[in-house]
Coordinates of C-alpha atoms and ligand atoms in Angstrom, one line a residue:
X51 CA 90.8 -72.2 -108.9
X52 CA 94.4 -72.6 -110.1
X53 CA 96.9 -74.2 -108.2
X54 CA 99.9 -72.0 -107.1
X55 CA 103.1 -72.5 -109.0
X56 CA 105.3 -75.0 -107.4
X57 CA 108.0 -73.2 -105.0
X58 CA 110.8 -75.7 -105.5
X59 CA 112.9 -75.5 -108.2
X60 CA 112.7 -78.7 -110.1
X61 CA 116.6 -78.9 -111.5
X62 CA 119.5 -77.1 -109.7
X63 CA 122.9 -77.0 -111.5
X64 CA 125.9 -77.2 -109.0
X65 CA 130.2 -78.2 -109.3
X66 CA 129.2 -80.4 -105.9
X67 CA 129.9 -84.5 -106.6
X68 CA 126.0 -84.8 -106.0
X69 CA 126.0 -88.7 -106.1
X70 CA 122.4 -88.4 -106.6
X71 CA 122.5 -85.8 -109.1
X72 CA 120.6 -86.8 -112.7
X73 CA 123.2 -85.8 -114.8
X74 CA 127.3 -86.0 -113.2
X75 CA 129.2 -84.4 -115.5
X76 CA 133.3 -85.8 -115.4
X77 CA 135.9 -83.3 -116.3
X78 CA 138.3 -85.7 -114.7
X79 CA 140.7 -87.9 -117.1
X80 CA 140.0 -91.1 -117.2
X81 CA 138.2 -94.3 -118.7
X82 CA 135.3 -93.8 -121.1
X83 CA 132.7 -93.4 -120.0
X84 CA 128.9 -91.9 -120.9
X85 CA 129.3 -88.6 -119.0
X86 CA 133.0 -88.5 -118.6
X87 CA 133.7 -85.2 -121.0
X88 CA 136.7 -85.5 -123.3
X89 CA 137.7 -81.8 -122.9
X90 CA 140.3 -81.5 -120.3
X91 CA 139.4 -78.9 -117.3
X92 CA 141.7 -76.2 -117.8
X93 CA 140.3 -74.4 -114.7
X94 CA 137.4 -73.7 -112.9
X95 CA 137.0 -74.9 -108.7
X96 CA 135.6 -78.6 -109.8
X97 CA 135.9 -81.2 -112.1
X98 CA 132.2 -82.2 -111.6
X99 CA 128.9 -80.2 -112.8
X100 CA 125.7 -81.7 -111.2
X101 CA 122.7 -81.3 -112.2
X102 CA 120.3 -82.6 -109.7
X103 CA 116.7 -82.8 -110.3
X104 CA 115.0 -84.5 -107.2
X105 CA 114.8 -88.6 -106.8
X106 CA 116.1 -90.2 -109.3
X107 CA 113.5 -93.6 -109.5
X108 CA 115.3 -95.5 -111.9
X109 CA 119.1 -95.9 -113.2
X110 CA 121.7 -97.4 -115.6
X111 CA 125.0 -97.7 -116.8
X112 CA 125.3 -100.4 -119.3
X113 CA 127.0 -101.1 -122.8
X114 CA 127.7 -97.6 -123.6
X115 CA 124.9 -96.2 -122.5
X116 CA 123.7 -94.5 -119.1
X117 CA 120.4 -93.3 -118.0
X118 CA 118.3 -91.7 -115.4
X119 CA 114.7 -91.1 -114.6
X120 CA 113.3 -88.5 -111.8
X121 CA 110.0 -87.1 -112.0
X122 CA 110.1 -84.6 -114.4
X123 CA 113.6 -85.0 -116.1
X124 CA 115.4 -87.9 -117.2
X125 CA 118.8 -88.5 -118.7
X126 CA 119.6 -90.5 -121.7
X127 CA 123.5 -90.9 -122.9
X128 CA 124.5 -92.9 -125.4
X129 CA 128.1 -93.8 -127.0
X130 CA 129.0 -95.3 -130.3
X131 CA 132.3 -96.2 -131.7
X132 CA 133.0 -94.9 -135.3
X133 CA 133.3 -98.0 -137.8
X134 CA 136.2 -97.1 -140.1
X135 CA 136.0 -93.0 -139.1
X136 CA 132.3 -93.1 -140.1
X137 CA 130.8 -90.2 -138.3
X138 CA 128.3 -89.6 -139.9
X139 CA 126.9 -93.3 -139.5
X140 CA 128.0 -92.7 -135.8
X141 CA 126.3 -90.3 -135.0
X142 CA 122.9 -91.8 -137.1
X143 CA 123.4 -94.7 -135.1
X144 CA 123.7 -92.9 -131.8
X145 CA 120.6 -90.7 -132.4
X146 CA 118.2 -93.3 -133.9
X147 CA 118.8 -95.2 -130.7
X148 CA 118.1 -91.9 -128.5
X149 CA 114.8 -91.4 -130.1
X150 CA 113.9 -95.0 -129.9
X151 CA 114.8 -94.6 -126.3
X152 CA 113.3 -91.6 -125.5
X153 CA 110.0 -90.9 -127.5
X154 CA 107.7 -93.9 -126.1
X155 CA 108.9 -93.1 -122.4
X156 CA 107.5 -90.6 -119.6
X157 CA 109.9 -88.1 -120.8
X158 CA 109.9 -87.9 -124.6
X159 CA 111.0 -84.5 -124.7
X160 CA 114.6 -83.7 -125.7
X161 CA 115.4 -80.2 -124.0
X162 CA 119.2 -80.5 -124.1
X163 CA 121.4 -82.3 -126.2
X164 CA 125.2 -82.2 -125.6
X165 CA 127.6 -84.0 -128.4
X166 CA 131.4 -84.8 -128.3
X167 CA 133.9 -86.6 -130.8
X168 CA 137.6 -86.1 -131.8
X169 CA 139.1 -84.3 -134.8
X170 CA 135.8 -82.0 -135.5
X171 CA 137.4 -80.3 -137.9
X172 CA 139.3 -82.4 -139.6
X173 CA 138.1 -83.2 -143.9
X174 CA 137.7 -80.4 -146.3
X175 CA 134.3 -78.4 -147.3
X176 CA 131.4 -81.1 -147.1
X177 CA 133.9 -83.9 -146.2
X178 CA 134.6 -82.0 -143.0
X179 CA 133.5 -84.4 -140.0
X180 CA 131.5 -81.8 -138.5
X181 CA 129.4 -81.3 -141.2
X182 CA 129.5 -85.6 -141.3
X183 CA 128.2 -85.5 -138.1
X184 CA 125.1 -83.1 -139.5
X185 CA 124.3 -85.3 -141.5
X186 CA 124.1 -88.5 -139.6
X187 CA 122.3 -86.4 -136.8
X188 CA 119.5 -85.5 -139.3
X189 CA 119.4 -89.0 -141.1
X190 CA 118.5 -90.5 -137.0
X191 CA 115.9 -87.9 -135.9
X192 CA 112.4 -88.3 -136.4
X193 CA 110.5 -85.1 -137.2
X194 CA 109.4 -84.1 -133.7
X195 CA 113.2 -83.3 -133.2
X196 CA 113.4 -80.1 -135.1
X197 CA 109.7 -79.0 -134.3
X198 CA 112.1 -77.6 -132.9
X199 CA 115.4 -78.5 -131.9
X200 CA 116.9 -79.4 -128.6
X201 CA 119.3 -76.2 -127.6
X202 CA 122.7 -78.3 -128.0
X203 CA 126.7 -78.0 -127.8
X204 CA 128.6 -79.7 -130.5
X205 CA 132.9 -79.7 -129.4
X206 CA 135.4 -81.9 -130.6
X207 CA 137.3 -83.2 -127.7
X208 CA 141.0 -84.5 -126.9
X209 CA 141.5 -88.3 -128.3
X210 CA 141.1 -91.1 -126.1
X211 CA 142.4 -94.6 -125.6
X212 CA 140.1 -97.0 -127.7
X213 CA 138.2 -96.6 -130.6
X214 CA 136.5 -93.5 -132.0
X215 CA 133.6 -92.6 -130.7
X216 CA 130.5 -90.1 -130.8
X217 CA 129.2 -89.1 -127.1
X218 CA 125.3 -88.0 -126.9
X219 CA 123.9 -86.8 -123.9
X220 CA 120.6 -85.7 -123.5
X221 CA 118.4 -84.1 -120.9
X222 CA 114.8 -85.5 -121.4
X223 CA 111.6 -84.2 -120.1
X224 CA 107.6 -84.9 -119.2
X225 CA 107.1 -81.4 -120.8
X226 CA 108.6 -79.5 -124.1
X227 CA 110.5 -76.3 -123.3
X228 CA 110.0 -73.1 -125.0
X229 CA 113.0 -72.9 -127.4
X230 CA 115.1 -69.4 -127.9
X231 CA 116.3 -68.0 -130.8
X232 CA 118.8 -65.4 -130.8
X233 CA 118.0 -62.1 -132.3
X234 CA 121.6 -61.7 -132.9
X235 CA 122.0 -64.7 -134.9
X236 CA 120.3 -66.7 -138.0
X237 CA 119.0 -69.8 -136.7
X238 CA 121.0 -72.4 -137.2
X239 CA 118.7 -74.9 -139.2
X240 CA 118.4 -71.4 -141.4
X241 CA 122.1 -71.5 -142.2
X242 CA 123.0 -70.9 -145.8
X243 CA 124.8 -73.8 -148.0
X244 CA 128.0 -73.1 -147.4
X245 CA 128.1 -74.2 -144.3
X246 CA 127.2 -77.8 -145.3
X247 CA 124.5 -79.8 -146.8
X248 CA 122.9 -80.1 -143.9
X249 CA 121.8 -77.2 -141.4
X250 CA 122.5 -78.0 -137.9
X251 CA 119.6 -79.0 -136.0
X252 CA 120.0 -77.1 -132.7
X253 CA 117.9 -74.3 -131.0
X254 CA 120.1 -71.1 -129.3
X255 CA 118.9 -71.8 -125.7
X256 CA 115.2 -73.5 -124.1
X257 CA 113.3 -72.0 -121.5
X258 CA 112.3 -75.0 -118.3
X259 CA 109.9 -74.8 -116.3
X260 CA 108.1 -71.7 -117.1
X261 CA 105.3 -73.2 -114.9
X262 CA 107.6 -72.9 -112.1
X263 CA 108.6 -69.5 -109.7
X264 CA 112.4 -71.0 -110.7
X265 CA 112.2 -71.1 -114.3
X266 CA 115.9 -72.0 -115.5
X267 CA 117.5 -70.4 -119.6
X268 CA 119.6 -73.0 -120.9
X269 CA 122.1 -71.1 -123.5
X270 CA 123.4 -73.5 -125.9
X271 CA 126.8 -73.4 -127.5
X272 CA 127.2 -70.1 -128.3
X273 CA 130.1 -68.9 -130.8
X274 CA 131.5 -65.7 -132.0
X275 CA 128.8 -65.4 -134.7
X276 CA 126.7 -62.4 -136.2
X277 CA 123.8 -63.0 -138.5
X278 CA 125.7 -66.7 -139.6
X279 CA 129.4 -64.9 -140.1
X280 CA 132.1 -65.6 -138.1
X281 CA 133.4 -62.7 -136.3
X282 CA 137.0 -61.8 -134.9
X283 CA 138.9 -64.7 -136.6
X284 CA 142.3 -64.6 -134.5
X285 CA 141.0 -62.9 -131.7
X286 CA 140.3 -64.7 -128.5
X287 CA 139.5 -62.0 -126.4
X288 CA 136.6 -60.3 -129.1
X289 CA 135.5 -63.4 -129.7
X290 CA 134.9 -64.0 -126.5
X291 CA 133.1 -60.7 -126.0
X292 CA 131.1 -61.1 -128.8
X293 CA 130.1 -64.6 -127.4
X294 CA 128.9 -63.0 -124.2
X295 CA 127.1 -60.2 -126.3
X296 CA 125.4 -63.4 -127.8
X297 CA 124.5 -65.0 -124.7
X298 CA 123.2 -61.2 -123.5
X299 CA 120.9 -60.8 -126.2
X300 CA 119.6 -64.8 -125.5
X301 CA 119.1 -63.9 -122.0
X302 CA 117.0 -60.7 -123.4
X303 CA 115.0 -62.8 -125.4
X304 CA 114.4 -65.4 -122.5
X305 CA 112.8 -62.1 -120.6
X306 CA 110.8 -60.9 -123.7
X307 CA 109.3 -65.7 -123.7
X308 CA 108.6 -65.5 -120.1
X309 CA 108.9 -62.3 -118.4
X310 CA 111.3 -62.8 -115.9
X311 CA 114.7 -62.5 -115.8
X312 CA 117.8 -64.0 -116.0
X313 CA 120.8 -61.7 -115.1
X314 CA 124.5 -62.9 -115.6
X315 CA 124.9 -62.8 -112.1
X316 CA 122.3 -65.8 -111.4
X317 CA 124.4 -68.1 -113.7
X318 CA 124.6 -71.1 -112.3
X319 CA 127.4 -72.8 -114.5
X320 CA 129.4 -71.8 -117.8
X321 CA 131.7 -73.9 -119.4
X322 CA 134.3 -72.0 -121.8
X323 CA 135.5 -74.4 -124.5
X324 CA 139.1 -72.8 -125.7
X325 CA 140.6 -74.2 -128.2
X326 CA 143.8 -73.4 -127.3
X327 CA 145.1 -73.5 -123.6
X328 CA 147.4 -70.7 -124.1
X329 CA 144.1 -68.6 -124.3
X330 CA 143.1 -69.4 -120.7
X331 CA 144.3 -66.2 -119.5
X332 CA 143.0 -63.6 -121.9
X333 CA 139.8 -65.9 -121.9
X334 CA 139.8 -65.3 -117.9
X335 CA 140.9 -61.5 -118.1
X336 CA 137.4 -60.6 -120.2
X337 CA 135.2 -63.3 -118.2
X338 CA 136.6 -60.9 -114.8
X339 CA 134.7 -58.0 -117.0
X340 CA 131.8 -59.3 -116.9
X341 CA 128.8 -59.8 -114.1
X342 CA 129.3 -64.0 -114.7
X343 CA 130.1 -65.3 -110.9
X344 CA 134.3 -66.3 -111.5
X345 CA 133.4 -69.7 -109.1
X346 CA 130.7 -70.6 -111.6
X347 CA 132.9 -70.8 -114.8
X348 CA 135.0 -73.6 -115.8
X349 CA 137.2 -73.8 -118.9
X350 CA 137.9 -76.9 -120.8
X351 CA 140.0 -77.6 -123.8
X352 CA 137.5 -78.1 -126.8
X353 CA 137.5 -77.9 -130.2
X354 CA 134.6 -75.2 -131.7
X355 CA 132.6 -77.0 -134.8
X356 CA 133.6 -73.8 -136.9
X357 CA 137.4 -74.1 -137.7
X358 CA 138.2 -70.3 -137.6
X359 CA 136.8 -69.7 -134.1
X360 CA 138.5 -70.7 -130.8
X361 CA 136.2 -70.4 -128.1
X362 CA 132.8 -71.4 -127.5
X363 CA 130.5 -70.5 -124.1
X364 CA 127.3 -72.5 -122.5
X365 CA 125.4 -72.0 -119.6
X366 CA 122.4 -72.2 -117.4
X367 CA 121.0 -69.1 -115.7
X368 CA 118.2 -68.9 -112.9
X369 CA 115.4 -66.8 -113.5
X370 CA 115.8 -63.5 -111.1
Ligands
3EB690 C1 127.2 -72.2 -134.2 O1 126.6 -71.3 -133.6 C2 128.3 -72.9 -133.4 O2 125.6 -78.7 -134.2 O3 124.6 -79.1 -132.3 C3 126.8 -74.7 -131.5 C4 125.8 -75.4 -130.7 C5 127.2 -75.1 -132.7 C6 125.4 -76.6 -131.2 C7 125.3 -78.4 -133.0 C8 126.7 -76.3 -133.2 C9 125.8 -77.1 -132.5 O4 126.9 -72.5 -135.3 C10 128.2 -74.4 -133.5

């Protein structure tokens, strides 16, 4: 006899202040901190994104680093400040302590990965921090980390008081998730040379809970991008349509993994990252076109990893 899937959904994604959520979110200025977001909230109806996941048993906030555990998620978020603009040693640093962390624990799955530091773009071809930051990511990670990838957003945010830093946050697991590709798109860790020495490790979305009757699609940063070109350079408003083809054609794909699905209108969050405030309204004008909920979206001021694109969407979407 099997046992009927379990009826509750195991992580729920709301812009409440959920004090008990797993994951708090901070779109509000202020002090460093581990999940305080360095991408101003341009707008959106909260400066908070919750993601709540049950009881959380055990918590932390110490020494740059916060973390959570619940029963079948847990939240890891590490911080470290850039020695002399060293990024790429940064963000090695910040990632071998994240697997040391995470891999002998009850969650040693990394769904989810979230990463934020200033002046992304900033250093020419190979120097270009971005591509830094690729490197140190793949110098950190063991091999179980692209077998495969975590989906994951990489932004550079606005600069802070205090040192440079990198900002990893991760949502952890008891059990892997089914990673997406997009059909659309050349995976990532396929990308040719050009784009740096190292391919970025990162999955297009992850499937949760597909043992569940509320399976969630987590849609990672997801650009203007066909195949692994760049599409509609100075055009916010088709590159943001193209982005939402993109996440379409992820959403698809979740369907085809799991067969159930997971319309627009079920989004739960989105996060815009513009590059450019001055965009907010065109970016808001093509959003209105689509079936994405207006209360669910917030926009935040974020620098996209590929210099000639300005806007970058993420999400999470509740299986129909
Ligand atoms: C892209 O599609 C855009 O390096 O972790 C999106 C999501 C992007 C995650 C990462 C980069 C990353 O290539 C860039």
């Amino acid at each position: 006899m099997t046992s009927p899937a379990p009826s509750r959904a195991r992580l729920r994604i709301t812009h409440a202040d959920d004090g008990e959520a797993l994951i708090r979110f901070d779109f509000a200025p202020g002090e460093a901190a581990p999940l305080r977001i360095p991408c101003p909230l341009l707008a959106g109806e909260s400066a908070r994104e919750s993601w709540s996941a049950g009881e959380i048993t055990e918590s932390a906030d110490t020494c740059g680093a916060a973390w959570a555990h619940g029963e079948h998620y847990a939240l890891v978020a590490i911080s470290v400040d850039e020695v002399d603009g060293d990024i790429a040693g940064a963000a090695q640093t910040a990632y071998e302590r994240l697997i040391t962390c995470v891999r002998p624990s009850a969650h040693p799955y990394l769904l989810r990965i979230w990463n934020y530091f200033g002046d992304i773009n900033a250093g020419d071809g190979d120097g270009e921090r971005y591509r830094r930051f690729c490197v140190g990511r793949a110098l950190g990670v063991d091999g179980m980390f692209n077998d495969p990838p975590p989906a994951a957003t990489a932004i550079g945010g606005d600069a802070e008081d205090g040192p440079a830093r990198v900002q990893v946050i991760a949502l952890c697991a008891r059990q892997p998730a089914v990673a997406l590709e997009n059909p659309r798109q050349t995976p990532a860790w396929r990308y040719p040379r050009e784009f740096g020495p190292v391919s970025p490790g990162f999955s297009r979305g992850a499937l949760l809970d597909t043992d569940t009757d509320r399976p969630r699609l987590l849609a990672s940063g997801t650009a203007s991008i066909v195949g692994h070109v760049s599409q509609h350079v100075g055009d916010i408003g088709a590159q943001l349509r193209e982005s939402l083809a993109n996440l379409d054609s992820l959403l698809a794909e979740g369907e085809k993994k799991c067969g159930r699905r997971f319309p627009l209108a079920a989004c739960e969050t989105l996060r815009v990252y513009l590059r450019h405030a001055a965009d907010l309204a065109v970016a808001k004008a093509v959003v209105a076109q689509s079936r994405l909920p207006a209360e669910r979206v917030l926009y935040l001021r974020g620098d996209v990893c590929r210099r000639e694109l300005d806007v970058e969407i993420e999400g999470v979407f509740a299986a129909e």
